[in-house]
mmCIF file of C-alpha atoms and ligand atoms in Angstrom:
data_model
loop_
_atom_site.group_PDB
_atom_site.id
_atom_site.type_symbol
_atom_site.label_atom_id
_atom_site.label_comp_id
_atom_site.label_asym_id
_atom_site.label_seq_id
_atom_site.Cartn_x
_atom_site.Cartn_y
_atom_site.Cartn_z
ATOM 1 C CA MET A 1 9.482 51.561 26.909
ATOM 2 C CA THR A 2 10.117 50.988 23.248
ATOM 3 C CA THR A 3 10.633 47.924 21.112
ATOM 4 C CA ALA A 4 13.377 47.496 18.540
ATOM 5 C CA ALA A 5 13.668 44.666 16.029
ATOM 6 C CA ILE A 6 16.970 43.202 14.851
ATOM 7 C CA VAL A 7 16.473 41.703 11.386
ATOM 8 C CA VAL A 8 19.170 39.136 10.672
ATOM 9 C CA ALA A 9 19.803 39.146 6.929
ATOM 10 C CA SER A 10 23.490 38.366 6.682
ATOM 11 C CA GLY A 11 23.326 34.653 5.827
ATOM 12 C CA ARG A 12 25.058 33.694 2.599
ATOM 13 C CA SER A 13 22.079 31.672 1.457
ATOM 14 C CA LEU A 14 22.349 31.098 -2.261
ATOM 15 C CA ARG A 15 19.968 28.182 -2.117
ATOM 16 C CA PHE A 16 17.696 29.795 -4.684
ATOM 17 C CA GLY A 17 20.135 28.392 -7.227
ATOM 18 C CA GLY A 18 21.433 31.723 -8.512
ATOM 19 C CA ASP A 19 24.498 33.658 -7.442
ATOM 20 C CA VAL A 20 22.547 36.472 -5.787
ATOM 21 C CA PRO A 21 21.569 36.282 -2.100
ATOM 22 C CA LYS A 22 17.990 35.027 -1.825
ATOM 23 C CA LEU A 23 16.955 38.122 0.139
ATOM 24 C CA VAL A 24 17.419 40.348 -2.916
ATOM 25 C CA VAL A 25 15.474 38.023 -5.219
ATOM 26 C CA PRO A 26 12.432 40.004 -6.329
ATOM 27 C CA TRP A 27 8.950 38.752 -5.504
ATOM 28 C CA ARG A 28 5.904 40.767 -6.602
ATOM 29 C CA GLY A 29 8.156 43.633 -7.630
ATOM 30 C CA ARG A 30 10.220 43.939 -4.431
ATOM 31 C CA PRO A 31 13.281 42.179 -3.009
ATOM 32 C CA LEU A 32 12.380 39.735 -0.228
ATOM 33 C CA VAL A 33 14.212 41.778 2.421
ATOM 34 C CA ALA A 34 12.031 44.785 1.545
ATOM 35 C CA TRP A 35 8.907 42.679 2.211
ATOM 36 C CA THR A 36 10.288 41.718 5.620
ATOM 37 C CA LEU A 37 10.994 45.374 6.513
ATOM 38 C CA ARG A 38 7.547 46.325 5.229
ATOM 39 C CA ALA A 39 5.918 43.687 7.446
ATOM 40 C CA LEU A 40 7.604 45.203 10.518
ATOM 41 C CA GLU A 41 6.629 48.734 9.393
ATOM 42 C CA ALA A 42 3.027 47.558 9.686
ATOM 43 C CA CYS A 43 3.429 46.538 13.359
ATOM 44 C CA PRO A 44 2.460 49.319 15.793
ATOM 45 C CA GLU A 45 4.476 47.632 18.589
ATOM 46 C CA VAL A 46 7.757 47.977 16.682
ATOM 47 C CA ASP A 47 9.399 51.403 17.049
ATOM 48 C CA ASP A 48 12.853 50.903 15.498
ATOM 49 C CA VAL A 49 14.453 48.364 13.175
ATOM 50 C CA VAL A 50 18.154 47.508 12.857
ATOM 51 C CA LEU A 51 19.101 45.423 9.841
ATOM 52 C CA VAL A 52 22.118 43.156 10.009
ATOM 53 C CA ALA A 53 23.215 42.882 6.385
ATOM 54 C CA SER A 54 25.857 43.954 3.927
ATOM 55 C CA GLY A 55 26.421 44.203 0.175
ATOM 56 C CA GLU A 56 23.422 43.793 -2.104
ATOM 57 C CA VAL A 57 21.022 43.054 0.756
ATOM 58 C CA ALA A 58 21.976 46.282 2.544
ATOM 59 C CA SER A 59 21.563 48.260 -0.701
ATOM 60 C CA ALA A 60 18.156 46.687 -1.364
ATOM 61 C CA ALA A 61 17.063 47.657 2.157
ATOM 62 C CA ALA A 62 18.318 51.219 1.698
ATOM 63 C CA GLY A 63 16.057 51.494 -1.355
ATOM 64 C CA SER A 64 13.019 50.147 0.492
ATOM 65 C CA ALA A 65 12.009 53.434 2.156
ATOM 66 C CA ALA A 66 11.435 51.740 5.519
ATOM 67 C CA ALA A 67 10.753 54.616 7.929
ATOM 68 C CA LYS A 68 11.545 52.602 11.076
ATOM 69 C CA LEU A 69 14.957 51.485 9.803
ATOM 70 C CA VAL A 70 17.474 53.260 12.084
ATOM 71 C CA GLY A 71 20.596 51.311 11.216
ATOM 72 C CA VAL A 72 22.197 48.815 8.860
ATOM 73 C CA VAL A 73 25.222 46.969 10.237
ATOM 74 C CA PRO A 74 27.322 44.156 8.766
ATOM 75 C CA GLY A 75 26.899 40.731 10.336
ATOM 76 C CA GLY A 76 29.376 38.211 11.652
ATOM 77 C CA ASP A 77 30.291 34.696 10.559
ATOM 78 C CA THR A 78 27.594 33.102 12.689
ATOM 79 C CA ARG A 79 24.052 33.988 13.650
ATOM 80 C CA GLN A 80 25.221 34.569 17.196
ATOM 81 C CA ALA A 81 27.813 37.099 15.972
ATOM 82 C CA SER A 82 25.252 38.805 13.736
ATOM 83 C CA VAL A 83 22.787 39.182 16.601
ATOM 84 C CA ALA A 84 25.603 40.646 18.736
ATOM 85 C CA ALA A 85 26.323 43.181 15.966
ATOM 86 C CA GLY A 86 22.629 44.110 15.874
ATOM 87 C CA LEU A 87 22.503 44.467 19.662
ATOM 88 C CA ALA A 88 25.480 46.836 19.601
ATOM 89 C CA ALA A 89 23.625 49.082 17.109
ATOM 90 C CA LEU A 90 20.312 49.263 19.006
ATOM 91 C CA PRO A 91 18.944 52.679 19.949
ATOM 92 C CA ALA A 92 19.442 53.460 23.642
ATOM 93 C CA ARG A 93 15.691 53.860 24.175
ATOM 94 C CA ALA A 94 14.832 50.240 23.320
ATOM 95 C CA ASP A 95 14.073 48.089 26.364
ATOM 96 C CA LEU A 96 12.498 45.186 24.462
ATOM 97 C CA VAL A 97 14.235 43.468 21.546
ATOM 98 C CA LEU A 98 12.807 41.280 18.811
ATOM 99 C CA VAL A 99 15.154 39.168 16.704
ATOM 100 C CA HIS A 100 13.653 38.280 13.347
ATOM 101 C CA ASP A 101 14.843 36.252 10.342
ATOM 102 C CA GLY A 102 15.238 38.397 7.222
ATOM 103 C CA ALA A 103 13.837 35.437 5.290
ATOM 104 C CA ARG A 104 10.436 35.551 7.049
ATOM 105 C CA PRO A 105 8.671 38.266 5.052
ATOM 106 C CA PHE A 106 5.110 37.142 5.848
ATOM 107 C CA VAL A 107 5.103 37.757 9.601
ATOM 108 C CA SER A 108 1.801 39.296 10.709
ATOM 109 C CA PRO A 109 1.178 42.218 13.076
ATOM 110 C CA GLY A 110 -0.885 39.856 15.266
ATOM 111 C CA LEU A 111 2.014 37.471 15.743
ATOM 112 C CA VAL A 112 4.408 40.330 16.561
ATOM 113 C CA ALA A 113 1.929 41.710 19.103
ATOM 114 C CA ARG A 114 1.693 38.310 20.837
ATOM 115 C CA VAL A 115 5.485 37.977 21.061
ATOM 116 C CA VAL A 116 5.905 41.546 22.385
ATOM 117 C CA ARG A 117 3.217 41.077 25.030
ATOM 118 C CA ALA A 118 4.619 37.735 26.237
ATOM 119 C CA ALA A 119 8.240 38.953 26.222
ATOM 120 C CA ARG A 120 7.351 42.045 28.262
ATOM 121 C CA GLU A 121 5.607 39.865 30.797
ATOM 122 C CA ALA A 122 7.962 36.847 30.978
ATOM 123 C CA GLY A 123 11.271 38.236 29.737
ATOM 124 C CA ALA A 124 11.767 35.836 26.800
ATOM 125 C CA ALA A 125 9.217 34.496 24.285
ATOM 126 C CA VAL A 126 9.233 32.557 21.012
ATOM 127 C CA PRO A 127 6.404 31.740 18.608
ATOM 128 C CA VAL A 128 6.079 28.017 18.011
ATOM 129 C CA LEU A 129 4.079 25.614 15.887
ATOM 130 C CA PRO A 130 3.201 22.023 16.772
ATOM 131 C CA VAL A 131 5.099 19.248 15.032
ATOM 132 C CA VAL A 132 2.631 17.442 12.792
ATOM 133 C CA ASP A 133 4.933 14.945 11.073
ATOM 134 C CA THR A 134 6.037 11.782 12.825
ATOM 135 C CA LEU A 135 9.679 12.156 13.813
ATOM 136 C CA LYS A 136 12.314 9.453 13.368
ATOM 137 C CA ARG A 137 15.702 9.431 14.949
ATOM 138 C CA VAL A 138 18.188 8.249 12.327
ATOM 139 C CA ALA A 139 21.926 7.566 12.326
ATOM 140 C CA ALA A 140 23.449 11.039 12.376
ATOM 141 C CA ASP A 141 26.755 10.329 10.684
ATOM 142 C CA GLU A 142 27.724 10.272 7.013
ATOM 143 C CA SER A 143 28.038 6.504 6.922
ATOM 144 C CA PRO A 144 25.739 4.217 4.910
ATOM 145 C CA ALA A 145 23.877 3.686 8.197
ATOM 146 C CA ARG A 146 22.293 7.145 7.588
ATOM 147 C CA ASP A 147 19.232 5.397 6.164
ATOM 148 C CA THR A 148 18.817 3.335 9.335
ATOM 149 C CA ILE A 149 15.944 4.263 11.671
ATOM 150 C CA LEU A 150 16.888 4.122 15.306
ATOM 151 C CA GLU A 151 13.527 5.027 16.880
ATOM 152 C CA THR A 152 10.372 7.121 16.688
ATOM 153 C CA VAL A 153 10.596 10.311 18.749
ATOM 154 C CA PRO A 154 7.454 11.297 20.658
ATOM 155 C CA ARG A 155 6.394 14.630 19.200
ATOM 156 C CA GLU A 156 3.881 15.758 21.860
ATOM 157 C CA ALA A 157 6.576 17.588 23.820
ATOM 158 C CA LEU A 158 8.228 19.137 20.747
ATOM 159 C CA ALA A 159 7.548 22.411 18.963
ATOM 160 C CA ARG A 160 9.001 24.215 15.953
ATOM 161 C CA ALA A 161 10.432 27.647 16.773
ATOM 162 C CA GLN A 162 9.815 30.640 14.506
ATOM 163 C CA THR A 163 10.819 34.293 14.717
ATOM 164 C CA PRO A 164 10.471 37.041 15.837
ATOM 165 C CA GLN A 165 11.765 35.948 19.209
ATOM 166 C CA GLY A 166 11.286 38.606 21.862
ATOM 167 C CA PHE A 167 13.433 39.442 24.909
ATOM 168 C CA ARG A 168 13.837 42.067 27.560
ATOM 169 C CA ARG A 169 16.981 43.860 26.447
ATOM 170 C CA GLY A 170 18.967 42.951 29.572
ATOM 171 C CA VAL A 171 18.123 39.272 29.154
ATOM 172 C CA LEU A 172 19.288 39.118 25.522
ATOM 173 C CA GLU A 173 22.423 41.170 26.212
ATOM 174 C CA ALA A 174 23.388 38.868 29.092
ATOM 175 C CA ALA A 175 22.679 35.779 26.976
ATOM 176 C CA ALA A 176 24.672 37.103 23.984
ATOM 177 C CA ALA A 177 27.640 37.948 26.203
ATOM 178 C CA PHE A 178 27.489 34.494 27.808
ATOM 179 C CA ALA A 179 27.251 32.795 24.390
ATOM 180 C CA ALA A 180 30.267 34.725 23.103
ATOM 181 C CA GLU A 181 32.220 33.940 26.302
ATOM 182 C CA THR A 182 31.504 30.216 26.088
ATOM 183 C CA GLY A 183 31.638 29.841 22.284
ATOM 184 C CA LEU A 184 28.128 28.433 22.285
ATOM 185 C CA GLY A 185 27.370 28.597 18.541
ATOM 186 C CA ALA A 186 23.592 28.966 18.882
ATOM 187 C CA THR A 187 21.517 28.928 15.684
ATOM 188 C CA ASP A 188 18.480 30.207 17.556
ATOM 189 C CA ASP A 189 18.314 33.244 19.832
ATOM 190 C CA MET A 190 16.303 31.614 22.588
ATOM 191 C CA ALA A 191 18.981 28.879 22.726
ATOM 192 C CA MET A 192 21.408 31.511 24.053
ATOM 193 C CA VAL A 193 18.954 32.352 26.844
ATOM 194 C CA GLU A 194 18.469 28.643 27.566
ATOM 195 C CA ALA A 195 22.240 28.310 27.972
ATOM 196 C CA LEU A 196 22.210 31.262 30.373
ATOM 197 C CA ARG A 197 19.458 29.550 32.374
ATOM 198 C CA ALA A 198 21.374 26.259 32.433
ATOM 199 C CA ALA A 199 24.325 28.138 33.913
ATOM 200 C CA GLY A 200 22.064 29.585 36.612
ATOM 201 C CA ARG A 201 22.707 33.148 35.429
ATOM 202 C CA LEU A 202 19.248 34.086 34.221
ATOM 203 C CA PRO A 203 18.126 37.520 35.529
ATOM 204 C CA ALA A 204 15.598 37.110 38.335
ATOM 205 C CA GLY A 205 11.963 36.982 37.303
ATOM 206 C CA THR A 206 12.698 35.734 33.784
ATOM 207 C CA ARG A 207 10.668 32.895 32.274
ATOM 208 C CA LEU A 208 11.140 31.333 28.833
ATOM 209 C CA VAL A 209 7.714 31.013 27.220
ATOM 210 C CA THR A 210 6.043 30.215 23.920
ATOM 211 C CA VAL A 211 3.212 31.896 22.027
ATOM 212 C CA PRO A 212 1.307 30.416 19.074
ATOM 213 C CA GLY A 213 3.184 30.848 15.775
ATOM 214 C CA GLU A 214 1.620 31.055 12.344
ATOM 215 C CA ALA A 215 1.914 28.617 9.449
ATOM 216 C CA SER A 216 2.033 31.538 7.019
ATOM 217 C CA ASN A 217 5.176 32.863 8.752
ATOM 218 C CA VAL A 218 7.393 30.625 6.609
ATOM 219 C CA LYS A 219 11.149 30.901 6.407
ATOM 220 C CA VAL A 220 11.785 31.249 2.704
ATOM 221 C CA THR A 221 14.534 28.856 1.667
ATOM 222 C CA THR A 222 13.528 27.844 -1.863
ATOM 223 C CA PRO A 223 11.343 29.526 -4.516
ATOM 224 C CA ALA A 224 8.641 26.954 -3.685
ATOM 225 C CA ASP A 225 8.190 28.669 -0.285
ATOM 226 C CA LEU A 226 6.896 31.832 -1.953
ATOM 227 C CA PRO A 227 3.130 31.964 -2.441
ATOM 228 C CA ALA A 228 2.155 31.766 -6.099
ATOM 229 C CA VAL A 229 1.110 35.089 -7.576
ATOM 230 C CA VAL A 230 -2.400 34.770 -8.999
ATOM 231 C CA ILE A 231 -3.158 36.982 -12.011
ATOM 232 C CA GLU A 232 -6.722 37.807 -12.945
ATOM 233 C CA THR A 233 -6.967 38.289 -16.715
ATOM 234 C CA ARG A 234 -9.632 39.975 -18.852
ATOM 235 C CA VAL A 235 -9.967 40.205 -22.608
ATOM 236 C CA GLY A 236 -11.581 43.031 -24.608
ATOM 237 C CA LEU A 237 -12.524 43.517 -28.271
ATOM 238 C CA GLY A 238 -12.606 46.805 -30.158
ATOM 239 C CA HIS A 239 -13.571 47.747 -33.704
ATOM 240 C CA ASP A 240 -13.537 50.987 -35.722
ATOM 241 C CA VAL A 241 -14.047 52.183 -39.287
ATOM 242 C CA HIS A 242 -13.500 55.615 -40.856
ATOM 243 C CA PRO A 243 -14.247 56.814 -44.404
ATOM 244 C CA LEU A 244 -11.290 58.283 -46.333
ATOM 245 C CA GLU A 245 -11.294 61.831 -47.712
ATOM 246 C CA ARG A 246 -8.978 64.070 -49.748
ATOM 247 C CA GLY A 247 -6.986 66.654 -47.799
ATOM 248 C CA ARG A 248 -6.896 64.703 -44.517
ATOM 249 C CA ARG A 249 -3.685 63.567 -42.812
ATOM 250 C CA PHE A 250 -3.512 59.798 -42.612
ATOM 251 C CA VAL A 251 -2.805 59.011 -38.951
ATOM 252 C CA LEU A 252 -2.895 55.379 -37.851
ATOM 253 C CA GLY A 253 -1.767 54.256 -34.414
ATOM 254 C CA GLY A 254 -0.320 57.745 -33.971
ATOM 255 C CA VAL A 255 1.928 57.297 -37.022
ATOM 256 C CA ASP A 256 1.680 59.455 -40.181
ATOM 257 C CA LEU A 257 1.272 57.000 -43.081
ATOM 258 C CA GLN A 258 2.026 59.688 -45.714
ATOM 259 C CA PRO A 259 5.108 61.410 -44.274
ATOM 260 C CA GLY A 260 6.209 64.383 -46.370
ATOM 261 C CA ALA A 261 3.089 64.347 -48.546
ATOM 262 C CA ALA A 262 1.824 67.713 -49.865
ATOM 263 C CA ASP A 263 -1.624 68.744 -48.610
ATOM 264 C CA GLU A 264 -3.294 68.106 -51.988
ATOM 265 C CA GLU A 265 -1.843 64.577 -52.105
ATOM 266 C CA ARG A 266 -3.185 63.739 -48.689
ATOM 267 C CA PHE A 267 -5.998 61.193 -48.496
ATOM 268 C CA GLY A 268 -6.915 60.147 -44.991
ATOM 269 C CA PRO A 269 -9.632 59.232 -42.520
ATOM 270 C CA ALA A 270 -12.468 61.676 -41.877
ATOM 271 C CA GLY A 271 -13.704 62.079 -38.312
ATOM 272 C CA HIS A 272 -14.217 64.370 -35.361
ATOM 273 C CA SER A 273 -10.695 63.682 -34.063
ATOM 274 C CA ASP A 274 -7.780 62.625 -36.247
ATOM 275 C CA GLY A 275 -9.801 59.585 -37.363
ATOM 276 C CA ASP A 276 -7.200 57.129 -36.060
ATOM 277 C CA ALA A 277 -9.152 53.869 -36.443
ATOM 278 C CA LEU A 278 -6.414 51.718 -34.861
ATOM 279 C CA ALA A 279 -6.109 53.932 -31.763
ATOM 280 C CA HIS A 280 -9.902 54.044 -31.410
ATOM 281 C CA ALA A 281 -10.280 50.262 -31.723
ATOM 282 C CA LEU A 282 -7.453 49.816 -29.194
ATOM 283 C CA CYS A 283 -9.121 52.195 -26.690
ATOM 284 C CA ASP A 284 -12.376 50.270 -27.020
ATOM 285 C CA ALA A 285 -10.613 46.926 -26.548
ATOM 286 C CA LEU A 286 -8.974 48.169 -23.322
ATOM 287 C CA LEU A 287 -12.116 49.849 -21.986
ATOM 288 C CA SER A 288 -14.175 46.764 -22.799
ATOM 289 C CA ALA A 289 -11.682 44.467 -21.031
ATOM 290 C CA ALA A 290 -11.872 46.630 -17.902
ATOM 291 C CA GLY A 291 -15.684 46.716 -18.059
ATOM 292 C CA LYS A 292 -15.774 50.481 -18.630
ATOM 293 C CA ASP A 293 -17.792 52.707 -20.960
ATOM 294 C CA ASP A 294 -16.604 52.731 -24.574
ATOM 295 C CA ILE A 295 -14.619 55.487 -26.275
ATOM 296 C CA GLY A 296 -17.724 57.349 -27.457
ATOM 297 C CA ALA A 297 -18.959 57.693 -23.867
ATOM 298 C CA THR A 298 -15.496 58.288 -22.366
ATOM 299 C CA PHE A 299 -14.395 60.961 -24.868
ATOM 300 C CA PRO A 300 -17.719 62.259 -26.321
ATOM 301 C CA ASP A 301 -17.385 64.090 -29.638
ATOM 302 C CA THR A 302 -19.852 66.668 -28.307
ATOM 303 C CA ASP A 303 -17.154 67.827 -25.886
ATOM 304 C CA PRO A 304 -15.042 70.528 -27.551
ATOM 305 C CA ALA A 305 -12.127 69.566 -25.276
ATOM 306 C CA HIS A 306 -11.572 66.487 -27.442
ATOM 307 C CA ARG A 307 -11.705 68.303 -30.807
ATOM 308 C CA GLY A 308 -8.482 67.880 -32.758
ATOM 309 C CA ARG A 309 -6.837 65.779 -30.030
ATOM 310 C CA ALA A 310 -4.345 63.157 -31.172
ATOM 311 C CA SER A 311 -6.049 59.818 -30.660
ATOM 312 C CA LEU A 312 -2.873 58.309 -29.254
ATOM 313 C CA ASP A 313 -3.506 60.648 -26.298
ATOM 314 C CA PHE A 314 -6.787 58.803 -25.713
ATOM 315 C CA VAL A 315 -4.817 55.534 -25.663
ATOM 316 C CA ARG A 316 -2.392 56.985 -23.087
ATOM 317 C CA GLU A 317 -5.252 58.240 -20.963
ATOM 318 C CA VAL A 318 -7.142 54.926 -21.081
ATOM 319 C CA ALA A 319 -3.972 52.956 -20.270
ATOM 320 C CA GLY A 320 -3.255 55.332 -17.348
ATOM 321 C CA GLY A 321 -6.764 54.787 -15.981
ATOM 322 C CA LEU A 322 -6.315 51.024 -16.152
ATOM 323 C CA ARG A 323 -2.952 51.257 -14.387
ATOM 324 C CA ALA A 324 -4.588 53.261 -11.609
ATOM 325 C CA ASP A 325 -6.961 50.307 -11.135
ATOM 326 C CA GLY A 326 -4.000 47.908 -10.943
ATOM 327 C CA TRP A 327 -4.265 46.565 -14.492
ATOM 328 C CA SER A 328 -1.377 46.149 -16.858
ATOM 329 C CA VAL A 329 -1.535 45.334 -20.542
ATOM 330 C CA LEU A 330 -0.434 41.748 -21.143
ATOM 331 C CA ASN A 331 -0.751 41.891 -24.922
ATOM 332 C CA VAL A 332 -2.583 43.494 -27.794
ATOM 333 C CA SER A 333 -3.380 41.912 -31.164
ATOM 334 C CA GLY A 334 -4.810 43.931 -34.035
ATOM 335 C CA VAL A 335 -5.775 43.702 -37.694
ATOM 336 C CA VAL A 336 -5.803 46.799 -39.912
ATOM 337 C CA ARG A 337 -7.669 46.623 -43.247
ATOM 338 C CA LEU A 338 -6.577 49.296 -45.714
ATOM 339 C CA GLU A 339 -5.974 49.376 -49.471
ATOM 340 C CA ARG A 340 -3.471 52.264 -49.626
ATOM 341 C CA PRO A 341 -1.072 53.382 -48.398
ATOM 342 C CA ARG A 342 0.348 49.952 -47.643
ATOM 343 C CA VAL A 343 0.471 49.431 -43.854
ATOM 344 C CA LEU A 344 3.042 46.627 -43.793
ATOM 345 C CA PRO A 345 6.173 48.881 -43.936
ATOM 346 C CA PHE A 346 4.821 50.855 -40.952
ATOM 347 C CA VAL A 347 4.179 47.855 -38.683
ATOM 348 C CA PRO A 348 7.461 48.169 -36.696
ATOM 349 C CA ALA A 349 6.843 51.916 -36.112
ATOM 350 C CA LEU A 350 3.213 51.227 -35.137
ATOM 351 C CA ARG A 351 4.221 48.567 -32.616
ATOM 352 C CA GLU A 352 6.766 50.986 -31.088
ATOM 353 C CA ALA A 353 4.267 53.863 -30.911
ATOM 354 C CA LEU A 354 1.479 51.770 -29.386
ATOM 355 C CA GLY A 355 3.854 50.070 -26.942
ATOM 356 C CA ARG A 356 5.052 53.470 -25.726
ATOM 357 C CA ALA A 357 1.516 54.777 -25.312
ATOM 358 C CA LEU A 358 0.501 51.654 -23.379
ATOM 359 C CA GLY A 359 3.635 51.531 -21.221
ATOM 360 C CA CYS A 360 4.622 48.068 -22.440
ATOM 361 C CA GLY A 361 7.227 46.778 -24.883
ATOM 362 C CA PRO A 362 6.583 46.434 -28.635
ATOM 363 C CA ASP A 363 6.941 42.667 -28.115
ATOM 364 C CA ARG A 364 3.471 42.749 -26.559
ATOM 365 C CA ILE A 365 1.903 44.306 -29.651
ATOM 366 C CA GLY A 366 0.927 42.104 -32.602
ATOM 367 C CA LEU A 367 -0.346 43.725 -35.771
ATOM 368 C CA SER A 368 -1.277 42.381 -39.179
ATOM 369 C CA ALA A 369 -1.866 44.486 -42.288
ATOM 370 C CA LYS A 370 -4.588 43.286 -44.668
ATOM 371 C CA ARG A 371 -6.045 44.617 -47.919
ATOM 372 C CA GLY A 372 -9.613 44.352 -49.142
ATOM 373 C CA GLU A 373 -9.090 42.385 -52.394
ATOM 374 C CA GLY A 374 -11.433 44.793 -54.200
ATOM 375 C CA LEU A 375 -14.340 43.935 -51.912
ATOM 376 C CA GLY A 376 -16.451 46.465 -50.031
ATOM 377 C CA PRO A 377 -15.482 50.002 -48.992
ATOM 378 C CA VAL A 378 -12.022 48.893 -47.846
ATOM 379 C CA GLY A 379 -11.339 47.023 -51.112
ATOM 380 C CA GLU A 380 -12.533 50.046 -53.073
ATOM 381 C CA GLY A 381 -10.069 52.248 -51.170
ATOM 382 C CA ARG A 382 -12.784 54.311 -49.457
ATOM 383 C CA ALA A 383 -12.298 53.253 -45.818
ATOM 384 C CA VAL A 384 -9.866 52.137 -43.137
ATOM 385 C CA GLU A 385 -10.935 49.504 -40.646
ATOM 386 C CA ALA A 386 -9.323 48.103 -37.489
ATOM 387 C CA ASP A 387 -10.100 45.281 -35.080
ATOM 388 C CA VAL A 388 -8.155 44.878 -31.830
ATOM 389 C CA VAL A 389 -8.214 42.441 -28.939
ATOM 390 C CA ALA A 390 -6.451 43.360 -25.713
ATOM 391 C CA LEU A 391 -5.576 41.133 -22.759
ATOM 392 C CA ILE A 392 -5.100 42.872 -19.399
ATOM 393 C CA GLY A 393 -4.122 41.401 -16.054
ATOM 394 C CA ARG A 394 -3.699 42.263 -12.375
ATOM 395 C CA GLU A 395 -2.656 40.468 -9.225
ATOM 396 C CA THR A 396 -5.539 39.353 -7.055
HETATM 397 MG MG1 MG B 1 -13.240 56.193 -34.598
#
């Protein structure tokens, strides 16, 4: 006794406004069809999944690493034909079949369990929701009378059908064969079984039942149906200053500001590491935003392991730690104060280097180069100073 799900994802729904099928539109980093497959992966009652899809949707599914996916078959021109194609590709061991819309990615394991239980017991089950809006019967043709109300339809005896719809395999196979034979044109799987019942050909002991659906199990038809992604943001501030000494390489943001200079011409920041004030201020901004210990506590200068390390390595390590906690860098904005060498010509290279270390594009790095106007240690050419703010974000 195993359960297989047929996921119908062959509709040519371009209602998202673009020219790609809506099921390959990415949402939170994955195509919609991959979310649907993932939802079924999480259901212990589902053993195998057959996807009815072709083209881009089939390729997106192939890349989704869904372990229960045992087959991908092209669909037909109608839903009925697509379900028949899925049925033909079912593993022999399946005795219960779920048919699910590819565009319902938010189905819960609880809902699937209810449908499976009811379908095993009754033979055919659909999840339904009550109708909450008042229903009006209107003129059904294209004429101007379309805006004419004919009557109010009592809603107490009506329900909205969702998927997955669950069936004993024999029941669905008989219903699909009957629908094909009679050219039924059903847009809903249970409707095929209803037609079989109306013809008096329902297998003995079969009942058509409902189970409670879920409001969150929406059928995605427009972008507005997708839940908004909420991003938590945090800001952090970092500062650093290093005195300048003869004979030191001048590294700033991982970039050598005196490329090709002879050793005796070199005049750069003193410090335990390479004295990279911009990298240090950036690390502190990121650590501060994430509520972590600052650079001095994270990479203590008493630890010989950090001696002589390139400070851009610290930036990479800090950014990696943030990523592991789900954070990504939204943007970084820094000010470097230095008399000489002039920083301005290096700004594009600095933005590239920092962007690479952070795993974001240089368009997320803003940097201004200032001089000291003769004031203080920076103005006197004795120090380099950097201030950085960083904004990080993650989905909640
Ligand atoms: Mg420092």
